[in-house]
């Protein structure tokens, strides 16, 4: 889990995630899945940046304002490489806005989807 105490999350959810992460074999399974699935390679390379340029559908790139795992501005950088992409910053969230600020993230996604379909 990549949670920051400054951005509280649902305690029951955090406990379930923690318990599943310490189960026997959990790390090995995660590592095997993480490094063998297409699309889950290391951070963007020049070839993945070229792939961003080929995206032709509406895109919303979301960043937690207090993310300590990714550098500030990474979402804007990616959105800037995708024609028409929108970047949104979730205040009061770190690396996991879907957990730390679910209502705010849901509102952003619904607003984005309404604009993308209309």
PDB file of C-alpha atoms in Angstrom:
ATOM      1  CA  UNK A   1       0.000   0.000   0.000  1.00  0.00           C
ATOM      2  CA  UNK A   2       1.111   3.518  -0.764  1.00  0.00           C
ATOM      3  CA  UNK A   3      -0.850   5.456   1.799  1.00  0.00           C
ATOM      4  CA  UNK A   4       0.193   8.546   3.651  1.00  0.00           C
ATOM      5  CA  UNK A   5      -1.107   9.207   7.175  1.00  0.00           C
ATOM      6  CA  UNK A   6      -1.756  12.788   6.111  1.00  0.00           C
ATOM      7  CA  UNK A   7      -4.496  11.441   3.818  1.00  0.00           C
ATOM      8  CA  UNK A   8      -6.682   9.058   5.839  1.00  0.00           C
ATOM      9  CA  UNK A   9      -8.292   6.084   4.135  1.00  0.00           C
ATOM     10  CA  UNK A  10     -10.936   3.568   5.170  1.00  0.00           C
ATOM     11  CA  UNK A  11      -9.303   1.565   7.968  1.00  0.00           C
ATOM     12  CA  UNK A  12     -11.036  -1.728   7.098  1.00  0.00           C
ATOM     13  CA  UNK A  13      -9.859  -1.469   3.486  1.00  0.00           C
ATOM     14  CA  UNK A  14      -6.293  -0.726   4.567  1.00  0.00           C
ATOM     15  CA  UNK A  15      -6.316  -3.676   6.977  1.00  0.00           C
ATOM     16  CA  UNK A  16      -7.585  -6.075   4.261  1.00  0.00           C
ATOM     17  CA  UNK A  17      -4.919  -4.867   1.839  1.00  0.00           C
ATOM     18  CA  UNK A  18      -2.215  -5.137   4.469  1.00  0.00           C
ATOM     19  CA  UNK A  19      -3.236  -8.650   5.523  1.00  0.00           C
ATOM     20  CA  UNK A  20      -3.322  -9.847   1.924  1.00  0.00           C
ATOM     21  CA  UNK A  21       0.110  -8.322   1.327  1.00  0.00           C
ATOM     22  CA  UNK A  22       1.745 -10.333   4.122  1.00  0.00           C
ATOM     23  CA  UNK A  23       0.119 -13.659   3.252  1.00  0.00           C
ATOM     24  CA  UNK A  24       2.584 -16.417   2.303  1.00  0.00           C
ATOM     25  CA  UNK A  25       3.569 -16.063  -1.354  1.00  0.00           C
ATOM     26  CA  UNK A  26       1.940 -12.642  -1.772  1.00  0.00           C
ATOM     27  CA  UNK A  27       5.133 -10.812  -2.720  1.00  0.00           C
ATOM     28  CA  UNK A  28       6.201 -13.473  -5.200  1.00  0.00           C
ATOM     29  CA  UNK A  29       2.776 -13.422  -6.871  1.00  0.00           C
ATOM     30  CA  UNK A  30       2.760  -9.643  -7.093  1.00  0.00           C
ATOM     31  CA  UNK A  31       6.274  -9.497  -8.502  1.00  0.00           C
ATOM     32  CA  UNK A  32       5.498 -12.192 -11.072  1.00  0.00           C
ATOM     33  CA  UNK A  33       2.332 -10.421 -12.202  1.00  0.00           C
ATOM     34  CA  UNK A  34       3.915  -6.964 -12.169  1.00  0.00           C
ATOM     35  CA  UNK A  35       6.861  -7.793 -14.345  1.00  0.00           C
ATOM     36  CA  UNK A  36       5.256 -10.220 -16.777  1.00  0.00           C
ATOM     37  CA  UNK A  37       2.125  -8.384 -17.867  1.00  0.00           C
ATOM     38  CA  UNK A  38       2.279  -6.166 -20.945  1.00  0.00           C
ATOM     39  CA  UNK A  39       1.652  -2.518 -20.211  1.00  0.00           C
ATOM     40  CA  UNK A  40       3.158  -2.646 -16.734  1.00  0.00           C
ATOM     41  CA  UNK A  41       6.710  -1.880 -17.675  1.00  0.00           C
ATOM     42  CA  UNK A  42       8.924   0.639 -15.886  1.00  0.00           C
ATOM     43  CA  UNK A  43       8.189   4.395 -16.131  1.00  0.00           C
ATOM     44  CA  UNK A  44       7.714   6.076 -19.502  1.00  0.00           C
ATOM     45  CA  UNK A  45      10.407   5.690 -22.088  1.00  0.00           C
ATOM     46  CA  UNK A  46      10.715   7.471 -25.430  1.00  0.00           C
ATOM     47  CA  UNK A  47       8.735   4.624 -27.042  1.00  0.00           C
ATOM     48  CA  UNK A  48       5.878   4.919 -24.525  1.00  0.00           C
ATOM     49  CA  UNK A  49       5.844   8.676 -25.081  1.00  0.00           C
ATOM     50  CA  UNK A  50       5.357   8.014 -28.788  1.00  0.00           C
ATOM     51  CA  UNK A  51       2.480   5.720 -27.845  1.00  0.00           C
ATOM     52  CA  UNK A  52       0.842   8.575 -25.899  1.00  0.00           C
ATOM     53  CA  UNK A  53       0.899  10.668 -29.062  1.00  0.00           C
ATOM     54  CA  UNK A  54      -1.165   8.011 -30.869  1.00  0.00           C
ATOM     55  CA  UNK A  55      -4.038   8.066 -28.373  1.00  0.00           C
ATOM     56  CA  UNK A  56      -7.155   9.482 -30.030  1.00  0.00           C
ATOM     57  CA  UNK A  57      -9.805   9.079 -27.329  1.00  0.00           C
ATOM     58  CA  UNK A  58     -10.622  11.368 -24.404  1.00  0.00           C
ATOM     59  CA  UNK A  59      -8.207  10.869 -21.496  1.00  0.00           C
ATOM     60  CA  UNK A  60      -8.252  12.034 -17.889  1.00  0.00           C
ATOM     61  CA  UNK A  61      -4.920  11.780 -16.042  1.00  0.00           C
ATOM     62  CA  UNK A  62      -5.312  12.096 -12.265  1.00  0.00           C
ATOM     63  CA  UNK A  63      -2.664  12.959  -9.678  1.00  0.00           C
ATOM     64  CA  UNK A  64      -2.930  13.191  -5.894  1.00  0.00           C
ATOM     65  CA  UNK A  65      -1.657  16.602  -4.769  1.00  0.00           C
ATOM     66  CA  UNK A  66       0.394  15.026  -1.997  1.00  0.00           C
ATOM     67  CA  UNK A  67       1.781  12.037  -3.927  1.00  0.00           C
ATOM     68  CA  UNK A  68       5.199  11.192  -2.526  1.00  0.00           C
ATOM     69  CA  UNK A  69       5.928   8.285  -4.888  1.00  0.00           C
ATOM     70  CA  UNK A  70       5.699  10.114  -8.193  1.00  0.00           C
ATOM     71  CA  UNK A  71       7.219  13.512  -8.921  1.00  0.00           C
ATOM     72  CA  UNK A  72       4.901  16.512  -8.778  1.00  0.00           C
ATOM     73  CA  UNK A  73       3.568  17.332 -12.212  1.00  0.00           C
ATOM     74  CA  UNK A  74       3.852  13.847 -13.703  1.00  0.00           C
ATOM     75  CA  UNK A  75       0.150  13.823 -14.626  1.00  0.00           C
ATOM     76  CA  UNK A  76       0.398  17.154 -16.457  1.00  0.00           C
ATOM     77  CA  UNK A  77       3.460  15.901 -18.299  1.00  0.00           C
ATOM     78  CA  UNK A  78       1.648  12.792 -19.523  1.00  0.00           C
ATOM     79  CA  UNK A  79      -1.551  14.702 -20.330  1.00  0.00           C
ATOM     80  CA  UNK A  80       0.534  17.167 -22.327  1.00  0.00           C
ATOM     81  CA  UNK A  81       1.637  14.351 -24.603  1.00  0.00           C
ATOM     82  CA  UNK A  82      -1.917  13.199 -25.368  1.00  0.00           C
ATOM     83  CA  UNK A  83      -3.928  15.407 -27.697  1.00  0.00           C
ATOM     84  CA  UNK A  84      -6.915  16.823 -25.839  1.00  0.00           C
ATOM     85  CA  UNK A  85      -6.124  15.039 -22.573  1.00  0.00           C
ATOM     86  CA  UNK A  86      -7.172  16.614 -19.322  1.00  0.00           C
ATOM     87  CA  UNK A  87      -5.128  16.616 -16.115  1.00  0.00           C
ATOM     88  CA  UNK A  88      -6.801  16.772 -12.706  1.00  0.00           C
ATOM     89  CA  UNK A  89      -5.201  17.139  -9.291  1.00  0.00           C
ATOM     90  CA  UNK A  90      -7.030  15.661  -6.296  1.00  0.00           C
ATOM     91  CA  UNK A  91      -6.441  17.819  -3.226  1.00  0.00           C
ATOM     92  CA  UNK A  92      -6.142  16.010   0.074  1.00  0.00           C
ATOM     93  CA  UNK A  93      -4.862  12.847  -1.614  1.00  0.00           C
ATOM     94  CA  UNK A  94      -1.482  11.236  -1.938  1.00  0.00           C
ATOM     95  CA  UNK A  95      -0.654   8.312  -4.226  1.00  0.00           C
ATOM     96  CA  UNK A  96      -4.097   6.675  -3.909  1.00  0.00           C
ATOM     97  CA  UNK A  97      -6.813   9.283  -4.544  1.00  0.00           C
ATOM     98  CA  UNK A  98      -9.332   6.500  -5.223  1.00  0.00           C
ATOM     99  CA  UNK A  99      -8.901   5.431  -1.577  1.00  0.00           C
ATOM    100  CA  UNK A 100      -7.996   8.711   0.123  1.00  0.00           C
ATOM    101  CA  UNK A 101     -10.573  10.961  -1.584  1.00  0.00           C
ATOM    102  CA  UNK A 102     -13.058   8.620  -3.314  1.00  0.00           C
ATOM    103  CA  UNK A 103     -15.860  11.189  -3.496  1.00  0.00           C
ATOM    104  CA  UNK A 104     -13.607  13.826  -5.057  1.00  0.00           C
ATOM    105  CA  UNK A 105     -12.220  11.350  -7.570  1.00  0.00           C
ATOM    106  CA  UNK A 106     -15.695  10.086  -8.458  1.00  0.00           C
ATOM    107  CA  UNK A 107     -16.867  13.659  -9.057  1.00  0.00           C
ATOM    108  CA  UNK A 108     -13.882  14.317 -11.349  1.00  0.00           C
ATOM    109  CA  UNK A 109     -14.474  11.127 -13.317  1.00  0.00           C
ATOM    110  CA  UNK A 110     -18.214  11.757 -13.689  1.00  0.00           C
ATOM    111  CA  UNK A 111     -17.568  15.332 -14.837  1.00  0.00           C
ATOM    112  CA  UNK A 112     -14.986  14.072 -17.324  1.00  0.00           C
ATOM    113  CA  UNK A 113     -17.303  11.352 -18.660  1.00  0.00           C
ATOM    114  CA  UNK A 114     -20.166  13.822 -19.054  1.00  0.00           C
ATOM    115  CA  UNK A 115     -17.925  16.105 -21.098  1.00  0.00           C
ATOM    116  CA  UNK A 116     -16.454  13.252 -23.115  1.00  0.00           C
ATOM    117  CA  UNK A 117     -19.859  11.931 -24.121  1.00  0.00           C
ATOM    118  CA  UNK A 118     -21.458  15.276 -24.878  1.00  0.00           C
TER     119      UNK A 118
END
